[in-house]
mmCIF file with all atom_site columns, C-alpha atoms in Angstrom:
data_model
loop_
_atom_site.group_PDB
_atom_site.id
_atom_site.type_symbol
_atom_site.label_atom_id
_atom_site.label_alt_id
_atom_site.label_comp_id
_atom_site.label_asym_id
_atom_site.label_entity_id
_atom_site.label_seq_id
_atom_site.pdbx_PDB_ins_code
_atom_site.Cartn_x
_atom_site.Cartn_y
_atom_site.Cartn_z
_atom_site.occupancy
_atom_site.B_iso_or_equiv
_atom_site.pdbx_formal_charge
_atom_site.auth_seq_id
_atom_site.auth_comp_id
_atom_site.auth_asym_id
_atom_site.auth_atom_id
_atom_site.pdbx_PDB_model_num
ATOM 1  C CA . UNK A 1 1  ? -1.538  3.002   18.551 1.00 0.00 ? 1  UNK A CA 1
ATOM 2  C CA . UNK A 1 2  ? 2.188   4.240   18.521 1.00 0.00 ? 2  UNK A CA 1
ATOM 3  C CA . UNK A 1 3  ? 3.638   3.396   14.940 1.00 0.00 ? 3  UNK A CA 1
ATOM 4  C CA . UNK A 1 4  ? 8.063   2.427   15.090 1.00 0.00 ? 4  UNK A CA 1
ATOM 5  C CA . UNK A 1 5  ? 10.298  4.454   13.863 1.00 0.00 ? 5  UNK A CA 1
ATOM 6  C CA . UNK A 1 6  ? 11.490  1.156   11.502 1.00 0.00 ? 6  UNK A CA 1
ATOM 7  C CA . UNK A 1 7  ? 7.695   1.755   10.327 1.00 0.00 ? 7  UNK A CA 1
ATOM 8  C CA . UNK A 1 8  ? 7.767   5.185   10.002 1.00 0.00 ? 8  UNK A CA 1
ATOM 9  C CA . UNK A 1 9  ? 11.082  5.166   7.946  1.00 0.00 ? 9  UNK A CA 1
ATOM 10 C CA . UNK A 1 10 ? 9.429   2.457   5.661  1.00 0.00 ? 10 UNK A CA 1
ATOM 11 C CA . UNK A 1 11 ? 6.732   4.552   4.811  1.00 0.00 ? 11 UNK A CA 1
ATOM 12 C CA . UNK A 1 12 ? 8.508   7.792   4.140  1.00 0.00 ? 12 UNK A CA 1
ATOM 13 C CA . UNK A 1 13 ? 11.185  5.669   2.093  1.00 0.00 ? 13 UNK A CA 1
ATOM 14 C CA . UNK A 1 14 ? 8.039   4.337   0.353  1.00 0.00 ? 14 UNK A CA 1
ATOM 15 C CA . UNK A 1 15 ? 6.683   7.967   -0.645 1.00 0.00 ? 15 UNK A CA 1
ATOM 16 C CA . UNK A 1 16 ? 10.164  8.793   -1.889 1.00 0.00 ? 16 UNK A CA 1
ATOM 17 C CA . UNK A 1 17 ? 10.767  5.956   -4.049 1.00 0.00 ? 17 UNK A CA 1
ATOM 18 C CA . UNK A 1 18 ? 7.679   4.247   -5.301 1.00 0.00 ? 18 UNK A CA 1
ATOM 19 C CA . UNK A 1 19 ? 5.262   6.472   -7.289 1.00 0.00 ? 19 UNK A CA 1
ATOM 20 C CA . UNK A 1 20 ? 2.782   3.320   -7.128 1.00 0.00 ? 20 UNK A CA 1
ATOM 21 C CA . UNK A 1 21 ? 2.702   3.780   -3.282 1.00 0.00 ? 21 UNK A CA 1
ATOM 22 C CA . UNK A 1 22 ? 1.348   7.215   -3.549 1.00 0.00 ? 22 UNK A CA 1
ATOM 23 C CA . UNK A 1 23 ? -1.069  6.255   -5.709 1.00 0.00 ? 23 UNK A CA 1
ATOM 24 C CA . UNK A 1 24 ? -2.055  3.737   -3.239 1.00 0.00 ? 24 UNK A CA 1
ATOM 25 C CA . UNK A 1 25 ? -2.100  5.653   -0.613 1.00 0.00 ? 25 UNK A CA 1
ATOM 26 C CA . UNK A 1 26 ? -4.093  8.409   -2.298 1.00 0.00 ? 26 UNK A CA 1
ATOM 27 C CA . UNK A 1 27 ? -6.874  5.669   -3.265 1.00 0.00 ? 27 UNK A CA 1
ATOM 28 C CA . UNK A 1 28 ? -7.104  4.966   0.834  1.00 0.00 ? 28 UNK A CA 1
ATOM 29 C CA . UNK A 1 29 ? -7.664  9.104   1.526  1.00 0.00 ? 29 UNK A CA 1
ATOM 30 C CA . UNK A 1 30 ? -4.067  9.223   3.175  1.00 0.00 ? 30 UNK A CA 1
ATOM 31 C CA . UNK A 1 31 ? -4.405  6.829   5.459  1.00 0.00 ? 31 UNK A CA 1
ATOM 32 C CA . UNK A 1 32 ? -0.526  4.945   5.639  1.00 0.00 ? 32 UNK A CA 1
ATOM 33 C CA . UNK A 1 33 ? -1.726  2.499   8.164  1.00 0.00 ? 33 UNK A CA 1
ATOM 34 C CA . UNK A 1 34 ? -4.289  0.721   5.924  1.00 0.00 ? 34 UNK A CA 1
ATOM 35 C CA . UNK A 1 35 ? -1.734  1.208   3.083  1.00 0.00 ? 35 UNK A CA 1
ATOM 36 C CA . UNK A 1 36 ? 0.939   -0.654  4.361  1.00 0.00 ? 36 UNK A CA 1
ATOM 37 C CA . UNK A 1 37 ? -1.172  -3.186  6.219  1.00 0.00 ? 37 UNK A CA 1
ATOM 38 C CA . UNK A 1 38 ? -2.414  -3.879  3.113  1.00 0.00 ? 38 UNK A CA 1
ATOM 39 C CA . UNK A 1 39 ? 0.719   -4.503  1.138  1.00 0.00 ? 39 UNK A CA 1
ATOM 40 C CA . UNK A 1 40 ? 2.137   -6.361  4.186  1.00 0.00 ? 40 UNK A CA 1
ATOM 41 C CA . UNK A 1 41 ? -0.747  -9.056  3.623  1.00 0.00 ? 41 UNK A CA 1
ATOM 42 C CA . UNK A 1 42 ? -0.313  -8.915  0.025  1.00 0.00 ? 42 UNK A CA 1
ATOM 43 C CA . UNK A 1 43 ? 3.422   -9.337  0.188  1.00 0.00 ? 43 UNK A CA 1
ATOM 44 C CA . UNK A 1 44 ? 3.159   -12.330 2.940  1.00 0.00 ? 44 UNK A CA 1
ATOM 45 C CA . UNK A 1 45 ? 0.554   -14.228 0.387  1.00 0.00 ? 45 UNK A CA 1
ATOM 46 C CA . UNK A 1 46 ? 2.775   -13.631 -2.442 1.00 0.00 ? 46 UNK A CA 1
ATOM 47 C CA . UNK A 1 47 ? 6.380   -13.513 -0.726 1.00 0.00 ? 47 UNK A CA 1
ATOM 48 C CA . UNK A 1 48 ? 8.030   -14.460 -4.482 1.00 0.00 ? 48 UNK A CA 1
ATOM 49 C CA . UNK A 1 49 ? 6.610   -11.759 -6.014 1.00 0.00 ? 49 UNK A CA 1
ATOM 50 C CA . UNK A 1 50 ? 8.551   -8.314  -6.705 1.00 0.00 ? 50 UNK A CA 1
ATOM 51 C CA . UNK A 1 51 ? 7.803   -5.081  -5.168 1.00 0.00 ? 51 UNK A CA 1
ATOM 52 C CA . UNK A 1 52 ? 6.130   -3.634  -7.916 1.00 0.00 ? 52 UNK A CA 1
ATOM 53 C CA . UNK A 1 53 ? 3.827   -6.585  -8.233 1.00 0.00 ? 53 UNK A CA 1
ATOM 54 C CA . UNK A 1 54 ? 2.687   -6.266  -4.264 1.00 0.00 ? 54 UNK A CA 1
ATOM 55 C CA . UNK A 1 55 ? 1.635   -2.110  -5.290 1.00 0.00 ? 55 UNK A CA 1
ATOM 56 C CA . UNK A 1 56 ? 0.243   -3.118  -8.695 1.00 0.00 ? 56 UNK A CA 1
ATOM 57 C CA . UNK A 1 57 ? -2.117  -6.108  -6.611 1.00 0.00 ? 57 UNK A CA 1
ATOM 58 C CA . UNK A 1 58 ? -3.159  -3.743  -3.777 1.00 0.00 ? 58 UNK A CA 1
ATOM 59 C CA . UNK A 1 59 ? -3.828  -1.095  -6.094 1.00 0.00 ? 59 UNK A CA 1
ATOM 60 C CA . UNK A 1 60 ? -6.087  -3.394  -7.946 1.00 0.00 ? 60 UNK A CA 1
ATOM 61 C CA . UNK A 1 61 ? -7.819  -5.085  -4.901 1.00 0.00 ? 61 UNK A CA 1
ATOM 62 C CA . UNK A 1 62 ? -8.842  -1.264  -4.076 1.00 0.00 ? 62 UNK A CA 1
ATOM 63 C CA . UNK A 1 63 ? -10.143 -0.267  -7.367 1.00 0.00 ? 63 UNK A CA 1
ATOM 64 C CA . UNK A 1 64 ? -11.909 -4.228  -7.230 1.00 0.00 ? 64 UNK A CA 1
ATOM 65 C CA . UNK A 1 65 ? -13.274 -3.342  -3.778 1.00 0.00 ? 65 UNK A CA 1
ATOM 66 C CA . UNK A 1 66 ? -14.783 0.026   -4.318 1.00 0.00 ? 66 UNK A CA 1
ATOM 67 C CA . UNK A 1 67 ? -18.572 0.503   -4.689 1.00 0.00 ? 67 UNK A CA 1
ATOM 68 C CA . UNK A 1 68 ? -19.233 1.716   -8.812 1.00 0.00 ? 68 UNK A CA 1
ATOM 69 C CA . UNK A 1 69 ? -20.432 5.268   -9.042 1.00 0.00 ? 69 UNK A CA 1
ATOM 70 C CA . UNK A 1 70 ? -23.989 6.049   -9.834 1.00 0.00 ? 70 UNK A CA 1
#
C-alpha cells in the first residue's frame, strides 16, 4: 500500500518535533503505519483534545495492551 507524500511529510514532521511520537513509535518496533493509524483513531474519538494528549493516550493504550513479562 503506497503511503502520500501529505502522509509521509506528517510523519517525518512528527519525528522532528514530538519526542512522544518516537517513543510511540519505538513501543510499535518502527512500524509508522500502526503509529499514526493509531493516533488518527485516538485523535478522531477525542477531536478536543491537544496533541500531546492524543501521544500521551496512545502511548498508554500500548503499554495497557501489552502482554506482562514473565
Amino acid at each position: 500500500m503506497k503511503r502520500s507524500i501529505a502522509t509521509m511529510r506528517n510523519t517525518t514532521a512528527n519525528l522532528l518535533l514530538n519526542p512522544l511520537y518516537t517513543t510511540l513509535l519505538t513501543m510499535l518496533q518502527g512500524d509508522r503505519h500502526t503509529t499514526d493509524r493509531l493516533i488518527q483513531t485516538i485523535r478522531i474519538t477525542y477531536p478536543h483534545q491537544s496533541k500531546q494528549w492524543w501521544y500521551e493516550k496512545a502511548i498508554d493504550q500500548v503499554m495497557r495492551d501489552r502482554p506482562l513479562s514473565r
